[in-house]
One Martini backbone bead per residue (centre of mass of N, CA, C, O) as a GRO file, in nm:
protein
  296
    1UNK     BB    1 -12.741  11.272   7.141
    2UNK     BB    2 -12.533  11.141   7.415
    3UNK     BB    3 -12.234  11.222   7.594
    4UNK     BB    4 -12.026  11.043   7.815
    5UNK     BB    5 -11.738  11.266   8.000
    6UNK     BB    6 -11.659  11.238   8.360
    7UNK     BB    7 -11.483  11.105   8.445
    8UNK     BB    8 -11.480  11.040   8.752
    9UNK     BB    9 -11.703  11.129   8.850
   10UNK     BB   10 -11.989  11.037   9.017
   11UNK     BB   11 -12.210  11.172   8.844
   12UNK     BB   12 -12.174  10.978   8.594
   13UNK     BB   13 -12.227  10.690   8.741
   14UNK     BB   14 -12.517  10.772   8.842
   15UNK     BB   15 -12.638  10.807   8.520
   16UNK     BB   16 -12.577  10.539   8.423
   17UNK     BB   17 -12.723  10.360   8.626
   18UNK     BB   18 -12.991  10.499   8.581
   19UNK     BB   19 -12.973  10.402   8.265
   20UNK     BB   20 -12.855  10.101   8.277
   21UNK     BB   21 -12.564  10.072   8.360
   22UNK     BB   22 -12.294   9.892   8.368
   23UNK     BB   23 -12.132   9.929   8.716
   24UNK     BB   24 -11.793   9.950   8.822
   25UNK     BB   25 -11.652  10.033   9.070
   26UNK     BB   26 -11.438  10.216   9.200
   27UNK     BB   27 -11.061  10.216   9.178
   28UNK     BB   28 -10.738  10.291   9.231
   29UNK     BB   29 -10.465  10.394   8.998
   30UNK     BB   30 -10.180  10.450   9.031
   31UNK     BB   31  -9.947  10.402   9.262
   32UNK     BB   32  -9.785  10.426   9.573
   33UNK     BB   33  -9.607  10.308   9.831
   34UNK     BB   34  -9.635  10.222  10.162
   35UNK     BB   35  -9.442  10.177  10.419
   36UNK     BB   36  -9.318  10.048  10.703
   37UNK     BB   37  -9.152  10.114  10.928
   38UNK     BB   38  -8.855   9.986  10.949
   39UNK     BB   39  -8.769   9.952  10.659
   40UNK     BB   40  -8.487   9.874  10.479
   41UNK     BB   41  -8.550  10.185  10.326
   42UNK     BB   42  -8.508  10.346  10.560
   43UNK     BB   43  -8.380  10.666  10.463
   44UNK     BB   44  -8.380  10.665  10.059
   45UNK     BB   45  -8.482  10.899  10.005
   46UNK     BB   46  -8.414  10.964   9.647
   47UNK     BB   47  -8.334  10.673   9.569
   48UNK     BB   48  -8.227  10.528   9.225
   49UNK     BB   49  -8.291  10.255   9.087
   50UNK     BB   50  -8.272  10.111   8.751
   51UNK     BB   51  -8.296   9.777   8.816
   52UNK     BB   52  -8.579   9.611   8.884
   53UNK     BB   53  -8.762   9.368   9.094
   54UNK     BB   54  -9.141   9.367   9.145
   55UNK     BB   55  -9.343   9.209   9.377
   56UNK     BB   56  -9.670   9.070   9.478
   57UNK     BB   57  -9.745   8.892   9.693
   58UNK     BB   58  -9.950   8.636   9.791
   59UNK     BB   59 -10.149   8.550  10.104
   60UNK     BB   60  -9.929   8.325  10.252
   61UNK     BB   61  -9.708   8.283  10.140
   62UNK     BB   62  -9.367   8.192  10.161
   63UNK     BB   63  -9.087   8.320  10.161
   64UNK     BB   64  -8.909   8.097  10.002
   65UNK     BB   65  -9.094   8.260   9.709
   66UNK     BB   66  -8.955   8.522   9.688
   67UNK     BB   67  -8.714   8.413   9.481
   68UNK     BB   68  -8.847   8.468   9.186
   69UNK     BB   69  -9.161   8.458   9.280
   70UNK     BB   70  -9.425   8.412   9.163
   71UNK     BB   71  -9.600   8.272   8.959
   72UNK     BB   72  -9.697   8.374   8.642
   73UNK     BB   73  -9.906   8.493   8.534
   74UNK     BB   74 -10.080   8.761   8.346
   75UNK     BB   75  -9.948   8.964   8.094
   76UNK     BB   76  -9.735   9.145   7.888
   77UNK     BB   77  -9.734   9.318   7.596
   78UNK     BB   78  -9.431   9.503   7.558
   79UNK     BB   79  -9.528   9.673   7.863
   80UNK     BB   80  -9.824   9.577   7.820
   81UNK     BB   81 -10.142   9.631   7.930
   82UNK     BB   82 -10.430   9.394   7.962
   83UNK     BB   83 -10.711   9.593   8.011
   84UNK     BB   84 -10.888   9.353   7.882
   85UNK     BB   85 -11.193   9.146   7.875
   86UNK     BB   86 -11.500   9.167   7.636
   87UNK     BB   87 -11.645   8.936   7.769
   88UNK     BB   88 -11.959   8.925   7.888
   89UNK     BB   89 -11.847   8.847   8.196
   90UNK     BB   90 -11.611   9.039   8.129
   91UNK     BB   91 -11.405   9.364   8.149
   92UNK     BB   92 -11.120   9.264   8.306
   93UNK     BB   93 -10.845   9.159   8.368
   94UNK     BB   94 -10.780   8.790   8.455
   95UNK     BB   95 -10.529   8.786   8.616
   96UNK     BB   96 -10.253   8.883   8.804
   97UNK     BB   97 -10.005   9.069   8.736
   98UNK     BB   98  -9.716   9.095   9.020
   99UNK     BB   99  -9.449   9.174   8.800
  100UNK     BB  100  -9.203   9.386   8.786
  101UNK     BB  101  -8.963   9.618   8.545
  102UNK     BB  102  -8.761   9.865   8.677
  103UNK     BB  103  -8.773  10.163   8.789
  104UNK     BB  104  -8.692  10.261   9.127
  105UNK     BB  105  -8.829  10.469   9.409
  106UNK     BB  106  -8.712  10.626   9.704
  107UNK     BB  107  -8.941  10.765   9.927
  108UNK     BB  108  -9.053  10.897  10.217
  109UNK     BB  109  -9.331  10.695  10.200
  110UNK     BB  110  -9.170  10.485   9.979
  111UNK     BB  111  -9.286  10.363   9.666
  112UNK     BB  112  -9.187  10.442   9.313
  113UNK     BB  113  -9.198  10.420   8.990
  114UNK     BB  114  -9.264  10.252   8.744
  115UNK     BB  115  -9.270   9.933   8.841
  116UNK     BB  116  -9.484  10.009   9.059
  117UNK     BB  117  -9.714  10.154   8.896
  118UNK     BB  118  -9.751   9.905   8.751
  119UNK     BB  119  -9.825   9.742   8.880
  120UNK     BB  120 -10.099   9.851   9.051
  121UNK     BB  121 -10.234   9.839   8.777
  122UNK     BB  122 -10.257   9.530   8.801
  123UNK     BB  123 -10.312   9.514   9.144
  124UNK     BB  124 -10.597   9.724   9.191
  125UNK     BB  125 -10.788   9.494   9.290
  126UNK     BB  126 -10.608   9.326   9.500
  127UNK     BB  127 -10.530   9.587   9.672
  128UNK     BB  128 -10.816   9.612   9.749
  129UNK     BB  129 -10.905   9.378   9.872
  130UNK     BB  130 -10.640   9.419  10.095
  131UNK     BB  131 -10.617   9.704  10.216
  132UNK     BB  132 -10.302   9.761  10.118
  133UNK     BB  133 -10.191   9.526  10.207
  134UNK     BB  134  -9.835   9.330  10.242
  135UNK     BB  135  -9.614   9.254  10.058
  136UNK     BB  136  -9.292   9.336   9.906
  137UNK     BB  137  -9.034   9.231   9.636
  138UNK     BB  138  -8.695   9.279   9.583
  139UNK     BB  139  -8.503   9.254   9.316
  140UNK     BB  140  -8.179   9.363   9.200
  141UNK     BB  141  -8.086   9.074   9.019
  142UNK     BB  142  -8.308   9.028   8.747
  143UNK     BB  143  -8.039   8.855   8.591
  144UNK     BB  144  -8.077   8.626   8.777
  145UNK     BB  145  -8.155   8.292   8.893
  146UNK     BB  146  -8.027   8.338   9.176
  147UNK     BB  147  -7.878   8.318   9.474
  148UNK     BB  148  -7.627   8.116   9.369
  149UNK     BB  149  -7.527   8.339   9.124
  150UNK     BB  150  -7.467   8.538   9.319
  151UNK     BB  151  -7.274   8.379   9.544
  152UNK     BB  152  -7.062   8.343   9.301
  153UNK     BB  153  -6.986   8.652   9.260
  154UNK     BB  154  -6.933   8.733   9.511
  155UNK     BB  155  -6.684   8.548   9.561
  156UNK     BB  156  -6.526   8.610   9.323
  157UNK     BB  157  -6.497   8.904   9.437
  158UNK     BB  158  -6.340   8.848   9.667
  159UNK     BB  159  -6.095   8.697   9.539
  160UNK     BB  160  -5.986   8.969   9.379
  161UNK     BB  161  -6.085   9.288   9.375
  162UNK     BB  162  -6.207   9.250   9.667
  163UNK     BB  163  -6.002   9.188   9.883
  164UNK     BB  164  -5.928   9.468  10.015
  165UNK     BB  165  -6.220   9.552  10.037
  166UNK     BB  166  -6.451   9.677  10.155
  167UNK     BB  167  -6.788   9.647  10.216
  168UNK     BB  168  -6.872   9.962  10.170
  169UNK     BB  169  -6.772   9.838   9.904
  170UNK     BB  170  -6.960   9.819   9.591
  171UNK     BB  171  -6.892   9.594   9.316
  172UNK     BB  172  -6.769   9.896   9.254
  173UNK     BB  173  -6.601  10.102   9.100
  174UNK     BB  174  -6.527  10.474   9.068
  175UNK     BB  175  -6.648  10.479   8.780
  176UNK     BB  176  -6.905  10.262   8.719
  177UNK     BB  177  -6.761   9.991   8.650
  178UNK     BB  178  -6.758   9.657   8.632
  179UNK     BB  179  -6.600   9.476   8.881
  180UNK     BB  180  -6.401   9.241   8.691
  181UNK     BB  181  -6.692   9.169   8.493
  182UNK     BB  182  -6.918   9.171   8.699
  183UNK     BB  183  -7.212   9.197   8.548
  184UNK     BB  184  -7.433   9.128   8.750
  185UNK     BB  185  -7.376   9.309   8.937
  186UNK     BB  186  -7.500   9.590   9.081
  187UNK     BB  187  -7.538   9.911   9.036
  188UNK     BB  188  -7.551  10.057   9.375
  189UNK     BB  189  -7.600  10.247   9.570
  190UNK     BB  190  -7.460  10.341   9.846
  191UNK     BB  191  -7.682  10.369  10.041
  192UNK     BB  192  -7.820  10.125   9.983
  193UNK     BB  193  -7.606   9.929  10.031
  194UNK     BB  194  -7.556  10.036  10.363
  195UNK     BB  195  -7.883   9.892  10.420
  196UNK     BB  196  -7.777   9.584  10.321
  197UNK     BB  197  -7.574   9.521  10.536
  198UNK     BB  198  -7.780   9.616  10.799
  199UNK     BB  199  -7.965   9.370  10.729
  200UNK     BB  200  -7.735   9.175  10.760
  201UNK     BB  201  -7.525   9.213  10.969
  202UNK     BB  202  -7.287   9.376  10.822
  203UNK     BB  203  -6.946   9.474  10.870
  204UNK     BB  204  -6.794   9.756  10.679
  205UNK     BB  205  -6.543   9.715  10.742
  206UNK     BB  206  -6.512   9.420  10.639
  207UNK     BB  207  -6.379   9.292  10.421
  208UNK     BB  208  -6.465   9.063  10.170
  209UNK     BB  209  -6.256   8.792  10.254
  210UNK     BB  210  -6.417   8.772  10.535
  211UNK     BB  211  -6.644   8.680  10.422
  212UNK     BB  212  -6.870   8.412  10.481
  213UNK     BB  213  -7.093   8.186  10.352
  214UNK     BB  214  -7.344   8.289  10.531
  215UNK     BB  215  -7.353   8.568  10.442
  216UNK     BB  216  -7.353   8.510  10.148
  217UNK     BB  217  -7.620   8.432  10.164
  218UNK     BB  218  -7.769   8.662  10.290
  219UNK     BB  219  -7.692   8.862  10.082
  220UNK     BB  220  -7.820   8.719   9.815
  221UNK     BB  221  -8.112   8.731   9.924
  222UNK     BB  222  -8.137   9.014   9.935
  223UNK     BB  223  -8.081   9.072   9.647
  224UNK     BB  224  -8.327   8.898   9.550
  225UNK     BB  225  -8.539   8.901   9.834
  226UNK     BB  226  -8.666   9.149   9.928
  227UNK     BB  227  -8.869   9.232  10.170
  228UNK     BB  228  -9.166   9.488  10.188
  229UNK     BB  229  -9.366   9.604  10.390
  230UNK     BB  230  -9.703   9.731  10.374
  231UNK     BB  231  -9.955  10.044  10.444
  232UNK     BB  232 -10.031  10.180  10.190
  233UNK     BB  233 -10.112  10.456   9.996
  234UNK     BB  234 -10.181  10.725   9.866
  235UNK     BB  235 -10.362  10.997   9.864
  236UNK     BB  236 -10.600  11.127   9.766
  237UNK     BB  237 -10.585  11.255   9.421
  238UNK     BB  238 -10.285  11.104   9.375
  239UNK     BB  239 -10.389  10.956   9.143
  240UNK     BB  240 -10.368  10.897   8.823
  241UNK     BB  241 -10.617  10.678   8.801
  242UNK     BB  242 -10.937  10.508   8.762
  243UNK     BB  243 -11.068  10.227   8.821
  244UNK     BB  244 -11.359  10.135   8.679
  245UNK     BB  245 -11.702  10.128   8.561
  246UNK     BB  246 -11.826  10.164   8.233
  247UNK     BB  247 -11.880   9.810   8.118
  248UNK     BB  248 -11.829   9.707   7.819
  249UNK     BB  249 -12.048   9.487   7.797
  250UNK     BB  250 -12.260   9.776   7.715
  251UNK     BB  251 -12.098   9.802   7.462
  252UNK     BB  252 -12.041   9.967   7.148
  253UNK     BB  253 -11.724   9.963   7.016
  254UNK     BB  254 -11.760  10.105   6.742
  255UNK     BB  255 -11.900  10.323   6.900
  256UNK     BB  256 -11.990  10.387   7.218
  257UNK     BB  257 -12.280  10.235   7.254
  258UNK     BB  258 -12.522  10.107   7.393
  259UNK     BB  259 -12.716   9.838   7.456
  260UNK     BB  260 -12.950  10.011   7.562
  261UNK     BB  261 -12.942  10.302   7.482
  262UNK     BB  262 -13.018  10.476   7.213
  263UNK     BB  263 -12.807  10.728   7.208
  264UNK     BB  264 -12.586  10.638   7.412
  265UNK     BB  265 -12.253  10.779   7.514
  266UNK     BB  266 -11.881  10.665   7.590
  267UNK     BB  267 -11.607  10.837   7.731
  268UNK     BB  268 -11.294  10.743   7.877
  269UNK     BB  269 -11.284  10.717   8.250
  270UNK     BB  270 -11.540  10.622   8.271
  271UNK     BB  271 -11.442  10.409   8.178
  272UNK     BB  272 -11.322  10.023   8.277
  273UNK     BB  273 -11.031  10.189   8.206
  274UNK     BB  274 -10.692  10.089   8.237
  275UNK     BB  275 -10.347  10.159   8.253
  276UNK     BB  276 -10.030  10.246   8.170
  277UNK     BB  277  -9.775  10.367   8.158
  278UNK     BB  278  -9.751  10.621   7.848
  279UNK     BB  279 -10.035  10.751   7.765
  280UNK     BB  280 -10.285  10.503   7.759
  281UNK     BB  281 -10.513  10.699   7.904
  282UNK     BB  282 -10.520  10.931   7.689
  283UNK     BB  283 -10.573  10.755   7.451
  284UNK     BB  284 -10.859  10.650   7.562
  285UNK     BB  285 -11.000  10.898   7.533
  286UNK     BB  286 -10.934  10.991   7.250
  287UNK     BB  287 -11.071  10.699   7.106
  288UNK     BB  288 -11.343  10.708   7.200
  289UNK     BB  289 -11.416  11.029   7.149
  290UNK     BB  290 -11.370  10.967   6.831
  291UNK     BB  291 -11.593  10.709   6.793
  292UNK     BB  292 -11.840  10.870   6.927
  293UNK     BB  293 -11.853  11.093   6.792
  294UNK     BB  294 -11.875  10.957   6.458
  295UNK     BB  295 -12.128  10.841   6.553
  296UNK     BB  296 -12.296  11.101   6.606
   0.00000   0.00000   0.00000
């Protein structure tokens, strides 16, 4: 008996399609987004969002899609992804699911942070097609039902405790408590918050109570669908993961041996097998690792 256990190393795929086995292309997985110059976030590297919805327009979107996102495909169960679908037919899970929800960091060259490492490892095959280019919205306040319930908090927040203060004080008291009760509203960084304020063409030193509607409207809006393009990955080797290989419905999976070659075993990463962030990549190597052992 044999067992390939080669990582991504290509000399594995390459021993795999010699002796028969389907072999999906390689392409990587759990990566940072680079944002494009001039991006709504740039200058905001080490800014950390705490709760935010990021999702991945699909191409040719209409922009007013943005808000609330595209319709949700194929998601998580749980905040785990649903990294295959084991039918003679196909190998990995598909359609992909666009939207994630959690810490989003910016970093010097772009976005990364959980939710956005998530995404990325859902959209791999759509991001690789897409030759990593397309927009991503950026949700800030994905506890709200859209821009309308956004811009009734942001209302109230003026007429109320926010009355005397200046804009470039973001509705969060100095305490860090929600200011005057609103919930909705979300404790952003104040770098952050008067990026927000720039992108949207309103002036820090004007009161709350002086925001006009259609102001009201501008940051609502932003607030829930801010559009961030972007244009490439990481540098290679930095991805955590790599997607494709040698795919599983050419595997017997209670045992992890071909169902081509008898006695040749596969486990690990080499195998077309990728999750998401949390251990669930090394669970993988260890239990295909194991369940080969064991059949051999």
């Amino acid at each position: 008996s044999v067992l390939l256990a080669t990582g991504s190393a290509p000399i594995g795929y390459h021993i795999a399609k010699d002796l028969g086995q389907p072999v999906g292309p390689p392409f990587p997985s759990l990566f940072s987004f680079r944002l494009e110059p001039g991006h709504p976030l740039d200058g905001l590297q080490g800014v950390s969002i705490p709760d935010a919805e990021v999702t991945l327009l699909p191409v040719g979107i209409d922009d007013s899609d943005c808000e609330g996102g595209p319709k949700k495909m194929m998601g998580c169960d749980g905040g785990r992804k649903q990294v295959m679908d084991v039918s003679p037919s196909s190998s990995r899970a598909h359609p992909l699911d666009l939207k994630q929800r959690g810490p989003i960091l910016v970093t010097h060259r772009g976005l990364s942070g959980p939710a956005v490492l998530r995404l990325s490892a859902f959209a791999a095959e759509e991001l690789k097609d897409r030759a990593y280019t397309g927009t991503l919205c950026l949700n800030l306040v994905p506890d709200a039902s859209g821009p309308a319930e956004v811009g009734a908090a942001l209302r109230e927040y003026g007429r109320g405790e926010g009355r005397r203060r200046n804009l470039s004080r973001p509705p969060i008291n100095q305490a860090g408590e929600e200011a005057g009760g609103h919930s909705l509203l979300p404790q952003l960084p104040r770098r952050l918050w008067g990026a927000l304020l720039s992108h949207c063409h309103l002036d820090p030193s004007a009161k709350w109570s002086q925001m006009s509607a259609p102001q009201q409207e501008v940051l609502s809006n932003a607030l829930v669908g801010l559009e961030i393009p972007f244009r490439g990955r990481d540098a290679n080797k930095e991805e955590f993961v790599t997607g494709g290989g040698v795919e599983l419905h050419g595997l017997d999976l209670k045992r992890m041996e071909s169902r081509f070659v008898k006695g040749l075993f596969f486990a690990g990463e080499l195998l077309n097998v990728d999750g998401v962030t949390g251990g669930f990549n090394f669970q993988n190597c260890w239990s295909t690792g194991h369940i080969a052992g064991e059949a051999m």
